[in-house]
Short mmCIF file of C-alpha atoms in Angstrom, two decimals:
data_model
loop_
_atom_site.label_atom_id
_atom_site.label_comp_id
_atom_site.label_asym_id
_atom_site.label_seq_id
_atom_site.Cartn_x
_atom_site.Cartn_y
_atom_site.Cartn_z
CA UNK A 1 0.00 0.00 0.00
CA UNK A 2 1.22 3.74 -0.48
CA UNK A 3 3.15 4.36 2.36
CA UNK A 4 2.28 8.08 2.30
CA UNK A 5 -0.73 7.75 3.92
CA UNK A 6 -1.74 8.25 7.30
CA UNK A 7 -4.19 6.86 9.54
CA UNK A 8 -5.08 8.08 13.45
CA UNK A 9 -5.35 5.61 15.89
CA UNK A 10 -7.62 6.96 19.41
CA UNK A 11 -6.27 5.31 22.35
CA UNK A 12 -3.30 3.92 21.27
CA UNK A 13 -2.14 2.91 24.79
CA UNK A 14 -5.20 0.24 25.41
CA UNK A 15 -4.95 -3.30 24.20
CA UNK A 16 -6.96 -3.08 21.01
CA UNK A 17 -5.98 0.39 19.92
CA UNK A 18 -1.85 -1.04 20.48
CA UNK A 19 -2.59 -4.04 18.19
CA UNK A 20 -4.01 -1.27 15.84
CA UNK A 21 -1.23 -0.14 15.89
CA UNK A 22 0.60 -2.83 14.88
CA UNK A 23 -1.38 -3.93 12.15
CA UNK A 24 -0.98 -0.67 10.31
CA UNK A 25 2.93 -0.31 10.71
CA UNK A 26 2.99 -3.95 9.32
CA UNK A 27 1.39 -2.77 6.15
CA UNK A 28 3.26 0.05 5.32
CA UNK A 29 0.94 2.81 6.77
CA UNK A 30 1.96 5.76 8.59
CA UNK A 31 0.20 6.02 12.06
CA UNK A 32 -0.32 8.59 14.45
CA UNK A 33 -2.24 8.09 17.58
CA UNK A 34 -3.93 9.50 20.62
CA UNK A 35 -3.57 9.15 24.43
CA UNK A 36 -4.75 11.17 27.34
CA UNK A 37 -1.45 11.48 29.26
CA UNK A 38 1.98 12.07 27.35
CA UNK A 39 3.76 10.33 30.18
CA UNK A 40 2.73 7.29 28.64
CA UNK A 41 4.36 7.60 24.62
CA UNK A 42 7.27 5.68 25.63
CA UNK A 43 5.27 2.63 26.58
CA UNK A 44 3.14 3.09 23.18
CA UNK A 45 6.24 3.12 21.23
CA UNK A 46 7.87 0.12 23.08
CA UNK A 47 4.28 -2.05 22.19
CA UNK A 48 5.39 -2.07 18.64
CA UNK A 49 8.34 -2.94 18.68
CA UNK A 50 7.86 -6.12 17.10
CA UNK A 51 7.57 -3.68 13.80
CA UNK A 52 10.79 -1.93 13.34
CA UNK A 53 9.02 1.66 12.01
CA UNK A 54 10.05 4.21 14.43
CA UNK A 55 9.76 7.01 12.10
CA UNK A 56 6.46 6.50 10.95
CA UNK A 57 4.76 6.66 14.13
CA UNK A 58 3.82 9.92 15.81
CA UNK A 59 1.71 10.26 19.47
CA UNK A 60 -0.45 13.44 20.22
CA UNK A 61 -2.22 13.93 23.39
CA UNK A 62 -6.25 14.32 22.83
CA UNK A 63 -9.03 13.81 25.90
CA UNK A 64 -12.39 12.16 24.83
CA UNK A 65 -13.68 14.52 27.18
CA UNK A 66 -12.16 17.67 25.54
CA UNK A 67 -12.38 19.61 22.64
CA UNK A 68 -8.67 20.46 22.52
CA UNK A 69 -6.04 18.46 20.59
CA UNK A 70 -8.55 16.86 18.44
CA UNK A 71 -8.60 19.24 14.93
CA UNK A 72 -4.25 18.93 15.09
CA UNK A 73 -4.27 14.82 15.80
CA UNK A 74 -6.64 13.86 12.78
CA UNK A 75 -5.06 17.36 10.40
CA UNK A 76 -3.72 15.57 7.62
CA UNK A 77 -4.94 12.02 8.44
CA UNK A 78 -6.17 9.94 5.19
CA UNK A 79 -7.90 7.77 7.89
CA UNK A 80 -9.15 7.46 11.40
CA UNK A 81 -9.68 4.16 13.61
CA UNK A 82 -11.96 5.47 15.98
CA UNK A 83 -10.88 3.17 19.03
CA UNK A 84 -11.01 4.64 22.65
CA UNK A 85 -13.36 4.23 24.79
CA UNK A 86 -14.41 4.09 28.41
CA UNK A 87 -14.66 0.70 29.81
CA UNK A 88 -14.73 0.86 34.11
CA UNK A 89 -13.62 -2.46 36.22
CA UNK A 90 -17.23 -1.65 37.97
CA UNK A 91 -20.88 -0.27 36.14
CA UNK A 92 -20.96 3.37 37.90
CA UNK A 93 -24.05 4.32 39.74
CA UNK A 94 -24.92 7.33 37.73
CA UNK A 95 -25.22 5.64 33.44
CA UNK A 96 -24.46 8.91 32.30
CA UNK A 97 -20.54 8.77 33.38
CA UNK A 98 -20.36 6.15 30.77
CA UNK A 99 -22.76 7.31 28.85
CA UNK A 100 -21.90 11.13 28.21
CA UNK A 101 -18.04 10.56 27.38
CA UNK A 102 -18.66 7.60 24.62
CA UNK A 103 -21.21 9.39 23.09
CA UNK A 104 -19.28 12.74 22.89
CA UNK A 105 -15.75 11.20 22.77
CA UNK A 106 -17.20 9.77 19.20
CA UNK A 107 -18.85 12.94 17.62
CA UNK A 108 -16.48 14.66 18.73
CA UNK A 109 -14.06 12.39 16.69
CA UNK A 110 -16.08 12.07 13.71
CA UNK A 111 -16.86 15.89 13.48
CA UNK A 112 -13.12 16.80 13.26
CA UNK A 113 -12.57 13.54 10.92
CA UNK A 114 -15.21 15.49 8.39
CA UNK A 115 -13.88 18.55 8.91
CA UNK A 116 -10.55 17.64 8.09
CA UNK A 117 -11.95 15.51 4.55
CA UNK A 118 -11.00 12.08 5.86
CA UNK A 119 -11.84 9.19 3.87
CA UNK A 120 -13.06 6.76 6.16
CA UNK A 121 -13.54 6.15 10.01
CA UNK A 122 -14.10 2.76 11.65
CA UNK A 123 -15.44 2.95 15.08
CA UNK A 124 -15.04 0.81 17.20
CA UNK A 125 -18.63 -0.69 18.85
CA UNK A 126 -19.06 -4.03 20.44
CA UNK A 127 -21.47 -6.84 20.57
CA UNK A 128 -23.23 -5.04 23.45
CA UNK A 129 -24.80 -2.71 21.00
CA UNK A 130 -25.89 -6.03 19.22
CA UNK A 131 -27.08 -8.61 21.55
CA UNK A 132 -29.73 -6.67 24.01
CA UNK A 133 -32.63 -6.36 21.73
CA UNK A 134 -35.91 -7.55 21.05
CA UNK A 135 -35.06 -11.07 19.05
CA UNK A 136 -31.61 -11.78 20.89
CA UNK A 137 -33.66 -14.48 22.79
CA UNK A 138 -34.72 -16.72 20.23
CA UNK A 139 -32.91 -20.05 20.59
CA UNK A 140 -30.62 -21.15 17.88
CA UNK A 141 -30.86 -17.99 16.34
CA UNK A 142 -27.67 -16.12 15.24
CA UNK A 143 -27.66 -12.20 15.47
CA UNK A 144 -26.80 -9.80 12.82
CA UNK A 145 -25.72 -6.48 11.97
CA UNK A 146 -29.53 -5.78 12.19
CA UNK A 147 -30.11 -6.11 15.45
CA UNK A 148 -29.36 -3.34 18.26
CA UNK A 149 -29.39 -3.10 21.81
CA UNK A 150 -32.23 -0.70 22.72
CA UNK A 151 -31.08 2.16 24.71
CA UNK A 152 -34.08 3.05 26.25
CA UNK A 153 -34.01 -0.19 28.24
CA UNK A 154 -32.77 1.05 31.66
CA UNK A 155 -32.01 -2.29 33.11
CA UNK A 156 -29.82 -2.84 31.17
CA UNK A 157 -25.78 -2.12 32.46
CA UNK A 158 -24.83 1.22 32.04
CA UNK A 159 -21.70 -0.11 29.80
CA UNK A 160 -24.25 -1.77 27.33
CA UNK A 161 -26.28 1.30 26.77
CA UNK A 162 -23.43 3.31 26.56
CA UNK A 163 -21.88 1.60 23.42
CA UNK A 164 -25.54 1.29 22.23
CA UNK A 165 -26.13 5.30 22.30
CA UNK A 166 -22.78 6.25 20.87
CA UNK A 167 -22.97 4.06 18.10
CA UNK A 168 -26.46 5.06 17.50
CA UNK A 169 -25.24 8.62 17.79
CA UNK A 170 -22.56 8.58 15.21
CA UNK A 171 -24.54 6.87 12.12
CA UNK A 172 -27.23 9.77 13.02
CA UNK A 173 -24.55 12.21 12.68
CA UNK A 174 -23.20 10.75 9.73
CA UNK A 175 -26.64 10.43 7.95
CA UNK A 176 -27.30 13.70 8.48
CA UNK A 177 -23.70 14.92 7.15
CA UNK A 178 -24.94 12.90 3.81
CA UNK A 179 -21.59 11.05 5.12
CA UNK A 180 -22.84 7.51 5.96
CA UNK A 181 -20.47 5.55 3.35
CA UNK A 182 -17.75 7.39 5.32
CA UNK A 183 -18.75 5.36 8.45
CA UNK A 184 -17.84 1.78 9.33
CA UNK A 185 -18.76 0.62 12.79
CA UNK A 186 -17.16 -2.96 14.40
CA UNK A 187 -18.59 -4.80 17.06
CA UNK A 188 -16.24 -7.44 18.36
CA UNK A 189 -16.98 -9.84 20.72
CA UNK A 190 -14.53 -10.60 23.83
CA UNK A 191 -10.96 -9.28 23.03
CA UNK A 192 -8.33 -11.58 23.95
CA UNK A 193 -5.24 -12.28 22.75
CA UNK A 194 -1.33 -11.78 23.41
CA UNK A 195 -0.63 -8.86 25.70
CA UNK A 196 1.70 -5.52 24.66
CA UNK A 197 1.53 -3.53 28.19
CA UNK A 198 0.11 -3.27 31.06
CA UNK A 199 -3.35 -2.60 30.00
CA UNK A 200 -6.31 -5.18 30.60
CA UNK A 201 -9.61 -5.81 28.94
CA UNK A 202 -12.43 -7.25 31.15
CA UNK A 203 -11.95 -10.35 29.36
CA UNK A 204 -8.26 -10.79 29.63
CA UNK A 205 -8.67 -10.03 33.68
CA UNK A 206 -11.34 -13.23 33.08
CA UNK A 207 -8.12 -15.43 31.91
CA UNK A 208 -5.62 -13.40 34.35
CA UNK A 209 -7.72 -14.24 37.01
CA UNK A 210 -8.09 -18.24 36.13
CA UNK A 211 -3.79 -18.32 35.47
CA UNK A 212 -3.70 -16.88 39.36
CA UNK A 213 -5.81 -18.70 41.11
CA UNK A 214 -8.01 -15.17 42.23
CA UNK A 215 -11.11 -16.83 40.27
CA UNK A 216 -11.70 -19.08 43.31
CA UNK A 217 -14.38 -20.76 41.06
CA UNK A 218 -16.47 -20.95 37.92
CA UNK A 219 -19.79 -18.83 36.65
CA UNK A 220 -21.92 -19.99 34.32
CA UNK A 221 -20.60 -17.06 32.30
CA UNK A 222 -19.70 -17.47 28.78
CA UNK A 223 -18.74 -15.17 26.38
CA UNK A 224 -17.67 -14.91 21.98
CA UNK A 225 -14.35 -14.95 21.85
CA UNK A 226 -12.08 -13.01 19.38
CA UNK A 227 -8.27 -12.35 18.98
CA UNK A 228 -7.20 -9.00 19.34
CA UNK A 229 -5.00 -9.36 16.03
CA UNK A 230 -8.47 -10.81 14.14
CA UNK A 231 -10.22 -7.57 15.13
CA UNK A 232 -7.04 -5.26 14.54
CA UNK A 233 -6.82 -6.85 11.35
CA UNK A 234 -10.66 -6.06 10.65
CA UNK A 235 -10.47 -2.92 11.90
CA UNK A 236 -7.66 -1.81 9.05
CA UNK A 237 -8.70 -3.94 6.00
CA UNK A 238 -12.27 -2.43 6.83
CA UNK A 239 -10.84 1.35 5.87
CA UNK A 240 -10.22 0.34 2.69
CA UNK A 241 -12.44 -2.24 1.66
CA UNK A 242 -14.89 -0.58 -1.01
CA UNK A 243 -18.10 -2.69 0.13
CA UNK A 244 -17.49 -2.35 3.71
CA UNK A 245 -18.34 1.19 3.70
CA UNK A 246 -21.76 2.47 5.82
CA UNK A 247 -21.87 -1.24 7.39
CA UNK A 248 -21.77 -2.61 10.74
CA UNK A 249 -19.39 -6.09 10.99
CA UNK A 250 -19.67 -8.38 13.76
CA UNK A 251 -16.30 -9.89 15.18
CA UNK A 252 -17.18 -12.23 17.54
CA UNK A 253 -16.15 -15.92 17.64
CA UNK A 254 -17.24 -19.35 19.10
CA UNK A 255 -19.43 -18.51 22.30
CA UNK A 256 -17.38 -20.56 25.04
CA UNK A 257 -18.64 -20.83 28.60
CA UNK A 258 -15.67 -20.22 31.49
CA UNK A 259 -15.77 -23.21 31.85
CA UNK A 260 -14.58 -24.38 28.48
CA UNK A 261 -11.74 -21.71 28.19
CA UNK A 262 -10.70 -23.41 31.91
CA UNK A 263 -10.30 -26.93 30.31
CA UNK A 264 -8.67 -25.32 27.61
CA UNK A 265 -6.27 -23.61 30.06
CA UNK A 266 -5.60 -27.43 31.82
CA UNK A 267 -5.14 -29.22 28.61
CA UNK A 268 -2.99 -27.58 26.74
CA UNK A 269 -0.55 -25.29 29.47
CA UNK A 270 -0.27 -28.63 31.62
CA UNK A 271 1.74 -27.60 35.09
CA UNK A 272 1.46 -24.08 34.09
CA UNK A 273 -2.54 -23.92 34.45
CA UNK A 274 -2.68 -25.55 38.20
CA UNK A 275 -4.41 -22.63 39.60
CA UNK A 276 -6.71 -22.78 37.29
CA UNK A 277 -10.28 -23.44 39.28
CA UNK A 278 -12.52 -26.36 38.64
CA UNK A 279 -15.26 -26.13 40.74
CA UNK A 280 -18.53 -24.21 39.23
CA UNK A 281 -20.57 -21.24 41.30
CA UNK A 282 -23.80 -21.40 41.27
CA UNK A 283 -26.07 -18.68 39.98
CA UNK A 284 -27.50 -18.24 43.62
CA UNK A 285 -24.25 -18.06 45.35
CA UNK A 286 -23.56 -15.47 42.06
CA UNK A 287 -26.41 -12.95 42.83
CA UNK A 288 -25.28 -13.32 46.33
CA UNK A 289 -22.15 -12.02 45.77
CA UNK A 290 -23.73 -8.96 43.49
CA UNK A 291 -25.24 -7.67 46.61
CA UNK A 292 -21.87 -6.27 48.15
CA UNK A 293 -19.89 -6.38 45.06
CA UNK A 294 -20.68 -3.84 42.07
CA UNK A 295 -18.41 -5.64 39.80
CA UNK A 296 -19.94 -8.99 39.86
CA UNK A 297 -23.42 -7.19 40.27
CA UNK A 298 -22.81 -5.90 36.33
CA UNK A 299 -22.38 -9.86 35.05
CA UNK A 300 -25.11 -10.80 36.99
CA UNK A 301 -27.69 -10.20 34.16
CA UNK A 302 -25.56 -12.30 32.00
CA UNK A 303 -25.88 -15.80 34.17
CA UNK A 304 -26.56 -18.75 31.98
CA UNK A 305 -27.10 -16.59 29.09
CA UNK A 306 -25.34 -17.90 25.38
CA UNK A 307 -25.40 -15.86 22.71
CA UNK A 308 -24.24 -16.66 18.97
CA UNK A 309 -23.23 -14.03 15.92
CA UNK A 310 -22.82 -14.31 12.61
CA UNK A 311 -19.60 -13.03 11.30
CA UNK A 312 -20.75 -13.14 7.46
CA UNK A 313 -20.58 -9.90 7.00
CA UNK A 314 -17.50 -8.96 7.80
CA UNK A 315 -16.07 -12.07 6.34
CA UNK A 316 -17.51 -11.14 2.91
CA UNK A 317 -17.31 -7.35 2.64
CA UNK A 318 -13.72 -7.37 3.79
CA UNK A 319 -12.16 -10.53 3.00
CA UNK A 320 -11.58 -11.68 6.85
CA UNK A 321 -11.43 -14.97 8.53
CA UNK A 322 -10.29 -15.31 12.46
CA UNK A 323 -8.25 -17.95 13.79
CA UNK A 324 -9.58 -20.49 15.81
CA UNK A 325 -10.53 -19.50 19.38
CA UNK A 326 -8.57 -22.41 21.08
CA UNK A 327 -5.28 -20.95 19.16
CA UNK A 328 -6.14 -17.45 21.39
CA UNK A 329 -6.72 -18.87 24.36
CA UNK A 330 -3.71 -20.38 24.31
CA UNK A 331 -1.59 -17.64 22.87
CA UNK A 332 -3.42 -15.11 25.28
CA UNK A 333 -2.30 -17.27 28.64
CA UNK A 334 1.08 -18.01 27.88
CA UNK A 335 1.47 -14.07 26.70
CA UNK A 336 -0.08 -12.79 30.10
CA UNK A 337 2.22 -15.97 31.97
CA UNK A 338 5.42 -14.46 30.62
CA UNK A 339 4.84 -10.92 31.16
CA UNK A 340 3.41 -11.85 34.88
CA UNK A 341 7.09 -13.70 34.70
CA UNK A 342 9.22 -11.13 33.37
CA UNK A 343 7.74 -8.30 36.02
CA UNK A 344 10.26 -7.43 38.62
CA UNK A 345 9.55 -8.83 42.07
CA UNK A 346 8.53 -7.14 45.17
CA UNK A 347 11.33 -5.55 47.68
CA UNK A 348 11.10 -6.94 50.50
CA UNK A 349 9.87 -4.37 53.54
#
């Protein structure tokens, strides 16, 4: 590809937005990306480092929250991955904390992206925005790019309604721009994958937690699976594939219950997975828990519940195909083994 062009990358410290990253050195692109405290460009630069492209990297500092920075970072950009986003260890009591800053954080991104004549942004959503709505609880029944979350549902975790409302915001905007083929939103399922820094996705803490013996047992939680490279690798293709423009594309995987990834864990990592729990929770004991702990009060909804996606539509309009979950799972452990390895160890007092 024409190494002259550029593409912005929001939140270039987080797990997704590193692999980004990545992905775009590897294919020649420029990239310059975005993170809300400066102190931190060193640690983005080190996360690529398996790409040797030091001079085609740049890092600005932009706030979600903030006006300022954002016309400079995306000046000049052919592209924008539309990335950051908040995404608390515990559902805050008032929705709007979530709420208010993905919503904004997103216009406020695709505004300047206009402004500035980019070509294309992909933003990234999540199967949240997908799996809440009126048919998601037909049996056997894959969902689609057509269904959505509804947003007006207020039991619903303030998380889920939050990536509902900003995705819903930004193809409004971009209708109403007469800009919609300039819009590509993703919705992956649980990011996983090998680790870069120190940043964790709810669903790596999930396998961090099983490696370390502080997820004492198992939920009947389950959840679809993705790699972090599969979606990074979406996320990029999808900026230039011609029919993947104004769609929605589903990345997310085989829907595996804890309990699966744990055998997983046991069979294949062998000595290195004895921590990992066997015994199952029950849903009772579960809700009990929820009562004096927020963050197991925001899964609580999600007890029992399995969910399947179709992919087709990303695997069609962009010419993508994910590796097999069990590969991840893998790959993801033994990553998050050797960093928890390779940390330095406590002084002693």
């Amino acid at each position: 590809m024409d190494g002259d062009q550029m593409v912005l990358v929001t939140g270039g410290s987080g797990f997704l937005g590193g692999w980004c990253l990545v992905e775009l050195l590897r294919r020649g692109y420029r990239a310059r990306t975005t993170i809300r405290d400066l102190s931190r460009e060193q640690e983005v630069r080190a996360m690529r480092s398996e790409v040797d492209a030091e001079d085609r990297l740049e890092v600005r500092a932009a706030d979600l929250t903030r006006d300022q920075g954002w016309a400079e970072a995306i000046e000049g950009c052919d592209y924008v991955l539309h990335v950051a986003s908040p995404f608390p260890p515990a559902q805050p009591k008032d929705p709007d904390e979530l709420i208010v800053p993905a919503r904004d954080g997103t216009l406020r991104v695709l505004r300047e992206s206009l402004a500035a004549g980019v070509g294309r942004v992909v933003v990234t959503s999540s199967v949240a925005a997908v799996r809440h709505g009126g048919n998601s609880g037909r049996p056997g029944r894959e969902l689609t790019e057509l269904d959505w979350s509804d947003p007006d549902n207020l039991e619903l975790s303030p998380y889920v309604r939050s990536k509902t409302i900003a995705e819903r915001a930004a193809w409004d905007y971009m209708r109403a721009e007469g800009a919609e083929e300039k819009l590509v939103t993703v919705q992956p399922g649980a990011i996983i994958g090998p680790v870069l820094g120190r940043d964790r996705s709810y669903s790596l803490q999930a396998v961090e937690r099983m490696l370390t013996g502080r997820m004492p047992g198992l939920p009947a939680l389950g959840f679809s699976f993705i790699d972090v490279r599969d979606v990074a690798a979406l996320e990029v293709g999808a900026l230039t594939a011609p029919e993947a423009a104004g769609q929605r594309l589903i990345a997310a995987g085989r829907f595996l219950w804890l309990s699966d990834v744990a055998a997983i864990l046991r069979e294949r990592l062998g000595p290195d997975a004895r921590k990992v729990p066997r015994r199952r929770v029950p849903n009772v004991v579960v809700r009990a828990m929820a009562r004096f702990d927020p963050e197991v009060r925001s899964v609580t909804g999600d007890l029992g519940v399995k969910t399947a996606y179709s992919m087709e539509n990303a695997e069609r309009r962009v010419g993508w195909s994910p590796r097999p979950v069990e590969e991840t799972i893998v790959e993801c452990a033994r990553s998050l083994l050797g960093q928890s390895a390779a940390a330095p160890a406590a002084s002693p007092a």
